[in-house]
Amino acid sequence: MLDDFLVRAGLAAVGLSLATGPLGSFVVWRRMAYFGDATAHAAVLGVALALATDLPIGLGTLTVALAMAVTVASLAARGWAMDTTLGVLAHSALAFGLVAVSFFPTVRTDLSAYLFGDILAVSRTDLALVWLGALAVLALLAWRWQALLTATLSEDLAHAAGIKPDRERLVLVIALAGVVAVALKIVGALLIAALLIIPAATARSLARTPEAMATIAVAVGALSGLGGLGLSLWQDTPTGPSIIVVAAALFALSSMRRPD
Amino acid sequence: MSLIAADHICVRFGEDEVLHDITLQVAAGEIVTILGPNGSGKSTLLRALLGIVPVAEGRITRAPGLRIGHVPQKLMIDRTMPITVRRFLSLPARVSDAAAAEALARVGMAGHGTDQMTTLSGGQQQRVLLARALLGAPQLLMLDEPTQGLDQPGEAAFYRLIEEVRAETGAAVLMISHDLHVVMAASDRVICLNGHICCEGTPRVVSTAPEYRALFGLGTQGALALYRHDHDHDHTDGPAQHHHGHDHEHDHA
């Protein structure tokens, strides 16, 4: 069954949505959309780094995404003007990444695979990494769930309950870097943030509790993945963007319902 | 033995000394109000006692195993987060449905468990925050201007609720207010703050203290109305409060 590239692609999309559903919900609640962009764009720089040092691509992207996420989080903690700072960092990371990657002629040709993903080329190893990564992120979020929710609602309430908001923010930052590393292959650096935000935003109007929103976001993410694959096959469109197109269509549908 | 005590604490933000040489204690079962104008460091003092803001000098001691219930000033829940009252009560520690229902009933919010937090009025939200704090069976409740944004009847009702909770659970209460009327009516002890402690004592003693009058500008022309207002309440609140006490005894008999 896993011999079929379509089956592998479908399973990869479903696996990834296990992590992007709950994590994307936090990105929406905490208004970290640009933060997701900065981290995801840094992944392109990670690709260049991996190529330069002969490390696995996944490790390179994970390292650089983590470095970017920690940098942004600590700047935020020091009270920088986040809108501008994130704008500068997100776009610089992308530009530096693209320039750095151009020094490797072999990659130059399939640069679009890193920008827009290449889900149809997911190998068995890639698939295993996606599921392992997604399950690890899911486990991390599940473990810290109560504390994360409390810190998201109110840092003071969290403090008073003995929860350290800084530590919980770091948990999210690590989870975000993990998701970026595994999602790069599937939707590419440019659209990872979309995969985090759109399913969660879609789930918002259908949910009454945080848990319901995260669960529905997983379903919407999986549905978008499978639907995007279908669209891509049917119309011969690029797969990564097709996934986001389906997600956006689901969002438009859900927003016709008034939230509670 | 006091539940919580601050011993000569100072809090600084950079060069700014926001709180200077504060010493205070809260004993079991008493209602203490911190009163001060805007920028006097009231919230900072509460946050320091809660351990949110570090103290530069001095020390804060808590009774061993002290359970604190914290009611923040106002909860800004992002519209993007769906959360019911019932779910909110289970943060950070999960509680049983029975305990949640009991806590809601105690604050007069029975049957509101399925409401979305973002649809509650200001007064309802404060009641839910209080219910959440009560679920931890606190020995000390700390409230930061809990009635900000409430209208006068809502405010009065909320403070009656606080007294009721104190009577039922025996929890001590430390709260912040800038509302003279409330302070006079509902506190055992008032601490008048303006970066340092200006004066403290029973509401009646504090209201006649020259430091208090200086702080709130009593005696100047503009504050004359305030003074009269204050004076009015001195007369009417005594019997009113007595009346409330009587009511509760009936309720719980």
Short mmCIF file of C-alpha atoms in Angstrom, two decimals:
data_model
loop_
_atom_site.label_atom_id
_atom_site.label_comp_id
_atom_site.label_asym_id
_atom_site.label_seq_id
_atom_site.Cartn_x
_atom_site.Cartn_y
_atom_site.Cartn_z
CA MET A 1 0.00 0.00 0.00
CA LEU A 2 2.80 2.41 0.92
CA ASP A 3 4.28 1.74 -2.51
CA ASP A 4 1.74 4.09 -4.03
CA PHE A 5 3.03 7.66 -3.98
CA LEU A 6 -0.52 8.94 -3.63
CA VAL A 7 -1.16 6.88 -0.53
CA ARG A 8 2.09 8.14 0.97
CA ALA A 9 1.17 11.73 0.10
CA GLY A 10 -2.29 11.36 1.64
CA LEU A 11 -0.91 9.79 4.81
CA ALA A 12 1.70 12.56 5.10
CA ALA A 13 -0.97 15.24 4.81
CA VAL A 14 -3.14 13.56 7.46
CA GLY A 15 -0.16 13.02 9.78
CA LEU A 16 0.93 16.63 9.53
CA SER A 17 -2.55 17.91 10.34
CA LEU A 18 -2.39 16.11 13.71
CA ALA A 19 0.23 18.67 14.72
CA THR A 20 -0.95 21.72 12.79
CA GLY A 21 -4.51 21.56 14.20
CA PRO A 22 -3.70 22.15 17.87
CA LEU A 23 -0.55 24.20 17.23
CA GLY A 24 -2.37 26.35 14.68
CA SER A 25 -5.09 27.00 17.26
CA PHE A 26 -2.48 28.45 19.62
CA VAL A 27 -1.00 30.49 16.78
CA VAL A 28 -4.47 31.98 16.20
CA TRP A 29 -5.30 32.52 19.89
CA ARG A 30 -1.98 34.16 20.62
CA ARG A 31 -1.89 36.13 17.38
CA MET A 32 1.37 34.58 16.29
CA ALA A 33 0.59 34.42 12.56
CA TYR A 34 3.58 36.50 11.52
CA PHE A 35 5.67 34.57 14.00
CA GLY A 36 4.81 31.39 12.10
CA ASP A 37 5.82 33.07 8.87
CA ALA A 38 9.20 34.14 10.21
CA THR A 39 9.93 30.65 11.49
CA ALA A 40 8.80 28.97 8.28
CA HIS A 41 10.76 31.34 6.04
CA ALA A 42 13.87 30.68 8.07
CA ALA A 43 13.58 27.05 6.97
CA VAL A 44 14.85 28.01 3.49
CA LEU A 45 18.02 29.27 5.12
CA GLY A 46 18.12 25.91 6.92
CA VAL A 47 18.07 24.11 3.58
CA ALA A 48 21.13 26.09 2.44
CA LEU A 49 22.90 25.36 5.72
CA ALA A 50 22.18 21.65 5.40
CA LEU A 51 23.52 21.57 1.86
CA ALA A 52 26.66 23.43 2.86
CA THR A 53 27.41 21.08 5.76
CA ASP A 54 26.14 17.82 4.25
CA LEU A 55 23.64 17.43 7.05
CA PRO A 56 20.15 16.02 6.45
CA ILE A 57 17.78 18.74 5.18
CA GLY A 58 15.35 18.08 8.03
CA LEU A 59 18.03 18.69 10.66
CA GLY A 60 19.15 21.91 8.95
CA THR A 61 15.63 23.32 8.79
CA LEU A 62 14.85 22.27 12.35
CA THR A 63 17.99 23.98 13.65
CA VAL A 64 17.50 27.26 11.82
CA ALA A 65 13.75 27.36 12.44
CA LEU A 66 14.39 26.80 16.14
CA ALA A 67 17.05 29.52 16.21
CA MET A 68 14.69 31.95 14.49
CA ALA A 69 11.76 31.07 16.74
CA VAL A 70 13.81 31.48 19.92
CA THR A 71 15.21 34.79 18.66
CA VAL A 72 11.75 36.13 17.90
CA ALA A 73 10.33 34.89 21.19
CA SER A 74 13.09 36.54 23.22
CA LEU A 75 12.73 39.79 21.30
CA ALA A 76 9.01 39.68 22.04
CA ALA A 77 9.72 39.11 25.73
CA ARG A 78 11.92 42.21 25.71
CA GLY A 79 9.09 44.25 24.30
CA TRP A 80 10.24 44.96 20.75
CA ALA A 81 7.69 46.36 18.33
CA MET A 82 6.69 42.97 17.03
CA ASP A 83 4.92 43.86 13.83
CA THR A 84 7.96 45.57 12.33
CA THR A 85 10.52 43.23 13.86
CA LEU A 86 8.72 40.14 12.58
CA GLY A 87 8.30 41.71 9.16
CA VAL A 88 12.01 42.42 8.94
CA LEU A 89 12.99 38.97 10.21
CA ALA A 90 10.48 36.97 8.15
CA HIS A 91 11.37 38.53 4.83
CA SER A 92 15.11 38.78 5.50
CA ALA A 93 15.21 35.10 6.44
CA LEU A 94 13.51 34.21 3.18
CA ALA A 95 15.76 36.46 1.10
CA PHE A 96 18.95 35.27 2.78
CA GLY A 97 17.78 31.69 2.34
CA LEU A 98 17.10 32.12 -1.36
CA VAL A 99 20.44 33.82 -1.93
CA ALA A 100 22.29 31.15 0.05
CA VAL A 101 20.55 28.31 -1.76
CA SER A 102 21.52 29.81 -5.13
CA PHE A 103 25.15 28.90 -4.39
CA PHE A 104 24.16 25.25 -4.84
CA PRO A 105 23.35 24.88 -8.55
CA THR A 106 21.83 21.42 -8.12
CA VAL A 107 19.20 22.80 -5.79
CA ARG A 108 18.51 25.87 -7.82
CA THR A 109 16.47 23.83 -10.25
CA ASP A 110 14.07 22.40 -7.67
CA LEU A 111 13.97 25.41 -5.41
CA SER A 112 10.22 25.46 -5.87
CA ALA A 113 10.08 22.15 -3.96
CA TYR A 114 11.27 24.00 -0.85
CA LEU A 115 9.07 27.01 -1.43
CA PHE A 116 5.87 25.18 -2.38
CA GLY A 117 6.48 21.65 -1.15
CA ASP A 118 6.71 18.39 -3.01
CA ILE A 119 4.23 16.13 -1.29
CA LEU A 120 4.01 13.72 -4.23
CA ALA A 121 7.69 12.89 -3.77
CA VAL A 122 7.31 11.87 -0.11
CA SER A 123 9.37 8.73 0.53
CA ARG A 124 8.73 6.09 3.17
CA THR A 125 11.42 7.72 5.31
CA ASP A 126 9.84 11.15 4.85
CA LEU A 127 6.48 9.69 5.81
CA ALA A 128 7.91 8.15 8.96
CA LEU A 129 9.56 11.48 9.85
CA VAL A 130 6.32 13.41 9.30
CA TRP A 131 4.37 11.08 11.58
CA LEU A 132 7.07 10.91 14.22
CA GLY A 133 7.47 14.68 14.17
CA ALA A 134 3.74 15.34 14.23
CA LEU A 135 3.13 12.86 17.05
CA ALA A 136 6.02 14.34 19.05
CA VAL A 137 4.56 17.84 18.69
CA LEU A 138 1.10 16.55 19.57
CA ALA A 139 2.44 14.78 22.66
CA LEU A 140 4.31 17.92 23.75
CA LEU A 141 1.17 20.06 23.40
CA ALA A 142 -1.02 17.47 25.14
CA TRP A 143 1.41 17.29 28.04
CA ARG A 144 1.48 21.08 28.54
CA TRP A 145 -2.16 21.63 27.47
CA GLN A 146 -3.66 22.98 30.70
CA ALA A 147 -0.70 25.24 31.41
CA LEU A 148 -0.56 26.47 27.81
CA LEU A 149 -4.25 27.33 27.82
CA THR A 150 -4.00 29.15 31.14
CA ALA A 151 -0.97 31.14 30.03
CA THR A 152 -2.72 31.99 26.75
CA LEU A 153 -5.81 33.28 28.54
CA SER A 154 -3.93 35.40 31.05
CA GLU A 155 -0.28 35.54 32.05
CA ASP A 156 -1.27 36.83 35.50
CA LEU A 157 -3.64 33.92 36.11
CA ALA A 158 -0.87 31.57 35.03
CA HIS A 159 1.69 33.22 37.34
CA ALA A 160 -0.68 33.09 40.27
CA ALA A 161 -1.17 29.36 39.61
CA GLY A 162 2.58 28.73 39.58
CA ILE A 163 2.79 28.42 35.79
CA LYS A 164 5.66 30.18 34.05
CA PRO A 165 4.34 31.87 30.88
CA ASP A 166 7.87 32.17 29.45
CA ARG A 167 8.38 28.43 29.69
CA GLU A 168 5.04 27.74 28.03
CA ARG A 169 5.91 30.14 25.24
CA LEU A 170 9.12 28.21 24.72
CA VAL A 171 7.08 25.00 24.41
CA LEU A 172 5.10 26.56 21.58
CA VAL A 173 8.26 27.85 19.93
CA ILE A 174 9.83 24.38 19.96
CA ALA A 175 6.62 22.84 18.63
CA LEU A 176 6.50 25.42 15.87
CA ALA A 177 10.07 24.69 14.78
CA GLY A 178 9.27 20.97 14.75
CA VAL A 179 6.21 21.49 12.57
CA VAL A 180 8.12 23.72 10.17
CA ALA A 181 10.81 21.07 9.77
CA VAL A 182 8.32 18.33 8.86
CA ALA A 183 5.93 20.53 6.87
CA LEU A 184 8.60 21.94 4.53
CA LYS A 185 8.44 18.86 2.31
CA ILE A 186 4.64 18.94 2.19
CA VAL A 187 3.49 22.52 1.64
CA GLY A 188 6.80 24.37 1.40
CA ALA A 189 8.18 27.32 3.35
CA LEU A 190 5.83 29.92 1.91
CA LEU A 191 2.61 28.17 2.90
CA ILE A 192 3.39 26.51 6.24
CA ALA A 193 1.88 29.41 8.15
CA ALA A 194 -1.26 29.12 6.03
CA LEU A 195 -1.58 25.47 6.98
CA LEU A 196 -1.38 26.49 10.64
CA ILE A 197 -3.79 29.39 10.53
CA ILE A 198 -6.50 28.56 8.01
CA PRO A 199 -7.73 25.23 9.47
CA ALA A 200 -7.73 26.73 12.99
CA ALA A 201 -9.59 29.82 11.81
CA THR A 202 -12.06 27.55 10.03
CA ALA A 203 -12.61 25.55 13.22
CA ARG A 204 -13.23 28.70 15.29
CA SER A 205 -16.79 29.26 14.15
CA LEU A 206 -17.68 25.60 14.66
CA ALA A 207 -16.26 25.10 18.16
CA ARG A 208 -17.37 25.93 21.70
CA THR A 209 -14.26 24.84 23.59
CA PRO A 210 -10.52 25.06 22.89
CA GLU A 211 -10.30 21.26 22.62
CA ALA A 212 -13.11 21.16 20.07
CA MET A 213 -11.42 23.89 18.04
CA ALA A 214 -8.11 22.01 17.98
CA THR A 215 -9.83 18.74 17.01
CA ILE A 216 -11.90 20.32 14.27
CA ALA A 217 -8.76 22.06 13.00
CA VAL A 218 -7.11 18.63 12.68
CA ALA A 219 -10.08 17.40 10.64
CA VAL A 220 -10.10 20.50 8.46
CA GLY A 221 -6.34 20.19 7.92
CA ALA A 222 -6.64 16.52 6.94
CA LEU A 223 -9.57 17.23 4.66
CA SER A 224 -7.67 20.09 3.01
CA GLY A 225 -4.66 17.82 2.50
CA LEU A 226 -6.67 15.07 0.85
CA GLY A 227 -8.83 17.53 -1.09
CA GLY A 228 -5.74 19.40 -2.27
CA LEU A 229 -4.20 16.15 -3.49
CA GLY A 230 -7.39 15.41 -5.39
CA LEU A 231 -7.51 18.89 -6.90
CA SER A 232 -3.87 18.62 -7.87
CA LEU A 233 -4.42 15.27 -9.63
CA TRP A 234 -7.57 16.39 -11.34
CA GLN A 235 -6.41 19.77 -12.61
CA ASP A 236 -2.66 19.11 -12.61
CA THR A 237 -2.07 22.03 -10.24
CA PRO A 238 0.86 22.37 -7.80
CA THR A 239 -0.07 20.27 -4.77
CA GLY A 240 1.04 22.49 -1.87
CA PRO A 241 -0.90 25.55 -3.05
CA SER A 242 -3.85 23.31 -3.94
CA ILE A 243 -4.03 22.14 -0.31
CA ILE A 244 -4.21 25.75 0.85
CA VAL A 245 -6.82 26.57 -1.80
CA VAL A 246 -9.06 23.80 -0.43
CA ALA A 247 -8.44 24.99 3.14
CA ALA A 248 -9.36 28.54 2.14
CA ALA A 249 -12.57 27.27 0.51
CA LEU A 250 -13.48 25.42 3.72
CA PHE A 251 -12.77 28.60 5.68
CA ALA A 252 -15.09 30.59 3.43
CA LEU A 253 -17.80 27.98 3.95
CA SER A 254 -17.40 27.94 7.74
CA SER A 255 -17.38 31.72 8.04
CA MET A 256 -20.94 31.80 6.75
CA ARG A 257 -21.88 30.38 10.13
CA ARG A 258 -21.88 32.97 12.90
CA PRO A 259 -19.59 32.02 15.79
CA ASP A 260 -21.21 31.48 19.18
CA MET B 1 -0.04 34.16 62.64
CA SER B 2 -0.54 36.01 59.37
CA LEU B 3 -1.31 34.29 56.06
CA ILE B 4 0.94 36.54 54.06
CA ALA B 5 3.38 39.20 55.16
CA ALA B 6 5.53 41.72 53.35
CA ASP B 7 8.57 42.83 55.30
CA HIS B 8 10.01 46.17 54.17
CA ILE B 9 9.69 45.39 50.47
CA CYS B 10 10.78 47.67 47.63
CA VAL B 11 9.90 47.14 43.98
CA ARG B 12 11.81 48.87 41.20
CA PHE B 13 11.21 49.05 37.48
CA GLY B 14 14.62 50.08 36.20
CA GLU B 15 15.49 53.32 38.00
CA ASP B 16 11.94 53.86 39.15
CA GLU B 17 11.13 52.85 42.69
CA VAL B 18 7.46 52.02 42.40
CA LEU B 19 7.01 50.67 45.90
CA HIS B 20 9.07 51.87 48.84
CA ASP B 21 9.47 50.10 52.17
CA ILE B 22 6.10 48.36 52.37
CA THR B 23 5.32 46.30 55.43
CA LEU B 24 1.96 44.66 55.80
CA GLN B 25 0.28 41.47 56.98
CA VAL B 26 -3.03 39.83 56.27
CA ALA B 27 -4.46 37.67 59.04
CA ALA B 28 -6.88 34.79 58.58
CA GLY B 29 -10.45 35.85 57.87
CA GLU B 30 -9.97 39.62 57.59
CA ILE B 31 -10.85 41.88 54.68
CA VAL B 32 -8.06 44.30 53.88
CA THR B 33 -8.33 46.91 51.17
CA ILE B 34 -5.46 48.70 49.53
CA LEU B 35 -6.57 52.14 48.53
CA GLY B 36 -4.68 54.64 46.43
CA PRO B 37 -4.85 56.95 43.45
CA ASN B 38 -3.88 55.85 39.93
CA GLY B 39 -0.17 55.12 39.64
CA SER B 40 0.24 54.62 43.38
CA GLY B 41 1.54 51.07 42.90
CA LYS B 42 -1.57 49.21 44.07
CA SER B 43 -1.55 46.62 41.32
CA THR B 44 2.21 46.27 41.55
CA LEU B 45 1.93 45.56 45.27
CA LEU B 46 -0.65 42.84 44.66
CA ARG B 47 1.46 41.38 41.86
CA ALA B 48 4.51 41.40 44.09
CA LEU B 49 2.60 39.56 46.81
CA LEU B 50 1.49 37.04 44.19
CA GLY B 51 5.08 36.55 43.10
CA ILE B 52 4.52 37.92 39.59
CA VAL B 53 6.74 40.96 40.12
CA PRO B 54 10.11 40.41 41.84
CA VAL B 55 10.94 42.49 44.90
CA ALA B 56 14.23 44.38 44.92
CA GLU B 57 14.51 44.51 48.70
CA GLY B 58 12.76 43.01 51.67
CA ARG B 59 10.95 39.72 51.75
CA ILE B 60 7.52 38.22 51.41
CA THR B 61 6.54 35.32 53.62
CA ARG B 62 3.55 33.13 53.13
CA ALA B 63 2.05 30.70 55.61
CA PRO B 64 3.25 27.19 54.66
CA GLY B 65 0.96 25.65 52.02
CA LEU B 66 -1.05 28.84 51.67
CA ARG B 67 -3.79 28.53 49.05
CA ILE B 68 -4.35 31.82 47.21
CA GLY B 69 -7.31 32.52 44.94
CA HIS B 70 -6.51 35.27 42.47
CA VAL B 71 -9.15 37.40 40.74
CA PRO B 72 -7.44 39.59 38.14
CA GLN B 73 -8.62 43.04 37.16
CA LYS B 74 -10.18 42.00 33.91
CA LEU B 75 -9.75 39.07 31.61
CA MET B 76 -9.21 39.97 27.98
CA ILE B 77 -10.18 36.80 26.17
CA ASP B 78 -9.32 36.94 22.50
CA ARG B 79 -12.39 36.55 20.32
CA THR B 80 -10.62 33.78 18.48
CA MET B 81 -10.72 31.49 21.51
CA PRO B 82 -13.95 29.59 22.05
CA ILE B 83 -14.28 28.71 25.71
CA THR B 84 -17.29 27.99 27.86
CA VAL B 85 -17.63 29.07 31.47
CA ARG B 86 -17.49 25.41 32.51
CA ARG B 87 -14.25 24.82 30.61
CA PHE B 88 -12.74 28.00 32.03
CA LEU B 89 -13.38 26.81 35.58
CA SER B 90 -11.17 23.78 34.86
CA LEU B 91 -8.08 25.96 34.37
CA PRO B 92 -5.41 25.38 35.44
CA ALA B 93 -6.65 22.37 37.47
CA ARG B 94 -9.50 20.23 36.22
CA VAL B 95 -12.52 20.19 38.53
CA SER B 96 -15.56 17.92 38.69
CA ASP B 97 -18.90 19.00 37.21
CA ALA B 98 -20.41 18.98 40.71
CA ALA B 99 -17.71 21.28 42.10
CA ALA B 100 -18.04 23.62 39.11
CA ALA B 101 -21.82 23.80 39.47
CA GLU B 102 -21.50 24.50 43.19
CA ALA B 103 -18.99 27.29 42.62
CA LEU B 104 -21.19 28.89 39.97
CA ALA B 105 -24.21 28.68 42.25
CA ARG B 106 -22.29 30.32 45.08
CA VAL B 107 -21.50 33.36 42.96
CA GLY B 108 -25.03 33.56 41.56
CA MET B 109 -24.15 32.19 38.12
CA ALA B 110 -25.93 28.84 38.32
CA GLY B 111 -26.85 27.51 34.89
CA HIS B 112 -24.31 29.66 33.04
CA GLY B 113 -21.81 26.83 32.56
CA THR B 114 -22.48 26.51 28.84
CA ASP B 115 -22.20 30.25 28.13
CA GLN B 116 -19.22 31.45 26.13
CA MET B 117 -16.83 33.53 28.27
CA THR B 118 -16.71 36.24 25.62
CA THR B 119 -20.48 36.82 25.78
CA LEU B 120 -20.56 37.53 29.54
CA SER B 121 -21.11 41.03 30.85
CA GLY B 122 -18.39 42.62 32.98
CA GLY B 123 -20.15 41.72 36.21
CA GLN B 124 -20.82 38.16 35.13
CA GLN B 125 -17.21 37.72 34.13
CA GLN B 126 -16.02 38.92 37.54
CA ARG B 127 -18.36 36.42 39.20
CA VAL B 128 -16.96 33.61 37.08
CA LEU B 129 -13.40 34.69 37.92
CA LEU B 130 -14.37 34.60 41.60
CA ALA B 131 -15.95 31.16 41.17
CA ARG B 132 -12.75 29.91 39.58
CA ALA B 133 -10.71 31.30 42.45
CA LEU B 134 -13.03 29.66 45.00
CA LEU B 135 -12.60 26.23 43.40
CA GLY B 136 -9.10 26.08 44.84
CA ALA B 137 -10.56 26.40 48.38
CA PRO B 138 -8.42 29.49 49.01
CA GLN B 139 -7.43 30.71 52.46
CA LEU B 140 -6.70 34.08 50.91
CA LEU B 141 -8.50 35.78 48.05
CA MET B 142 -6.62 38.49 46.19
CA LEU B 143 -8.66 40.80 44.00
CA ASP B 144 -7.32 43.56 41.77
CA GLU B 145 -9.98 46.25 41.36
CA PRO B 146 -12.57 43.57 40.78
CA THR B 147 -15.40 45.98 40.05
CA GLN B 148 -13.76 48.14 37.44
CA GLY B 149 -16.26 48.77 34.69
CA LEU B 150 -19.26 47.71 36.73
CA ASP B 151 -22.12 50.09 37.42
CA GLN B 152 -22.89 51.05 41.02
CA PRO B 153 -25.52 48.38 41.75
CA GLY B 154 -23.26 45.77 40.14
CA GLU B 155 -20.37 46.95 42.26
CA ALA B 156 -22.38 46.86 45.46
CA ALA B 157 -23.67 43.39 44.64
CA PHE B 158 -20.15 42.15 43.96
CA TYR B 159 -18.82 43.39 47.30
CA ARG B 160 -21.80 41.86 49.11
CA LEU B 161 -20.82 38.62 47.43
CA ILE B 162 -17.25 38.97 48.69
CA GLU B 163 -18.46 39.46 52.25
CA GLU B 164 -20.76 36.50 51.86
CA VAL B 165 -17.90 34.32 50.67
CA ARG B 166 -15.76 35.46 53.57
CA ALA B 167 -18.56 34.61 55.99
CA GLU B 168 -19.09 31.18 54.46
CA THR B 169 -15.53 30.06 53.82
CA GLY B 170 -13.58 32.10 56.33
CA ALA B 171 -11.16 33.12 53.58
CA ALA B 172 -9.22 36.31 54.13
CA VAL B 173 -9.57 38.93 51.41
CA LEU B 174 -6.95 41.35 50.15
CA MET B 175 -8.29 43.65 47.50
CA ILE B 176 -7.46 46.82 45.65
CA SER B 177 -9.83 49.67 45.18
CA HIS B 178 -9.88 53.30 44.34
CA ASP B 179 -13.47 53.52 45.43
CA LEU B 180 -13.85 55.30 48.77
CA HIS B 181 -17.43 54.24 49.23
CA VAL B 182 -16.65 50.57 48.91
CA VAL B 183 -13.66 50.79 51.21
CA MET B 184 -15.65 52.43 53.95
CA ALA B 185 -18.38 49.86 53.74
CA ALA B 186 -16.73 46.52 53.24
CA SER B 187 -13.30 46.42 54.87
CA ASP B 188 -11.97 45.54 58.27
CA ARG B 189 -8.77 47.40 57.54
CA VAL B 190 -7.64 49.90 54.93
CA ILE B 191 -4.12 50.50 53.72
CA CYS B 192 -3.65 53.80 52.01
CA LEU B 193 -0.93 53.57 49.40
CA ASN B 194 1.00 56.07 47.36
CA GLY B 195 4.29 54.39 46.54
CA HIS B 196 4.66 53.92 50.28
CA ILE B 197 2.09 53.27 52.97
CA CYS B 198 0.62 56.65 53.93
CA CYS B 199 -1.63 55.44 56.67
CA GLU B 200 -3.55 52.38 57.68
CA GLY B 201 -6.21 51.29 60.11
CA THR B 202 -9.93 50.79 60.30
CA PRO B 203 -11.90 52.58 57.58
CA ARG B 204 -13.07 55.20 60.05
CA VAL B 205 -9.59 55.95 61.35
CA VAL B 206 -8.13 56.18 57.85
CA SER B 207 -10.89 58.40 56.54
CA THR B 208 -10.02 61.03 59.13
CA ALA B 209 -6.24 60.69 58.82
CA PRO B 210 -4.57 63.82 57.43
CA GLU B 211 -2.36 61.70 55.10
CA TYR B 212 -5.45 60.19 53.53
CA ARG B 213 -7.06 63.58 53.09
CA ALA B 214 -3.90 64.96 51.52
CA LEU B 215 -3.68 62.02 49.15
CA PHE B 216 -7.20 62.36 47.91
CA GLY B 217 -7.16 66.10 47.94
CA LEU B 218 -9.93 66.43 50.50
CA GLY B 219 -10.46 70.00 51.60
CA THR B 220 -9.61 71.48 48.23
CA GLN B 221 -12.47 72.98 46.38
CA GLY B 222 -12.70 70.29 43.70
CA ALA B 223 -12.86 67.48 46.18
CA LEU B 224 -15.57 69.01 48.30
CA ALA B 225 -18.19 67.02 46.47
CA LEU B 226 -16.14 63.90 47.03
CA TYR B 227 -15.95 64.61 50.72
CA ARG B 228 -19.68 65.10 50.98
CA HIS B 229 -20.23 61.97 49.01
CA ASP B 230 -17.96 60.12 51.40
CA HIS B 231 -19.70 61.62 54.39
CA ASP B 232 -23.09 60.58 53.11
CA HIS B 233 -22.02 57.02 52.95
CA ASP B 234 -20.64 57.08 56.46
CA HIS B 235 -24.16 57.64 57.62
CA THR B 236 -26.08 55.35 55.34
CA ASP B 237 -23.70 52.45 55.08
CA GLY B 238 -23.59 51.45 58.74
CA PRO B 239 -27.18 50.33 59.00
CA ALA B 240 -27.17 49.05 55.42
CA GLN B 241 -24.24 46.78 56.11
CA HIS B 242 -25.85 45.55 59.27
CA HIS B 243 -28.91 44.78 57.26
CA HIS B 244 -26.89 42.74 54.77
CA GLY B 245 -25.30 40.72 57.52
CA HIS B 246 -28.73 39.92 58.80
CA ASP B 247 -29.88 38.82 55.36
CA HIS B 248 -27.10 36.32 55.01
CA GLU B 249 -27.80 34.75 58.34
CA HIS B 250 -31.30 34.13 57.13
CA ASP B 251 -30.11 32.74 53.81
CA HIS B 252 -27.87 30.18 55.31
CA ALA B 253 -29.78 29.25 58.40
#
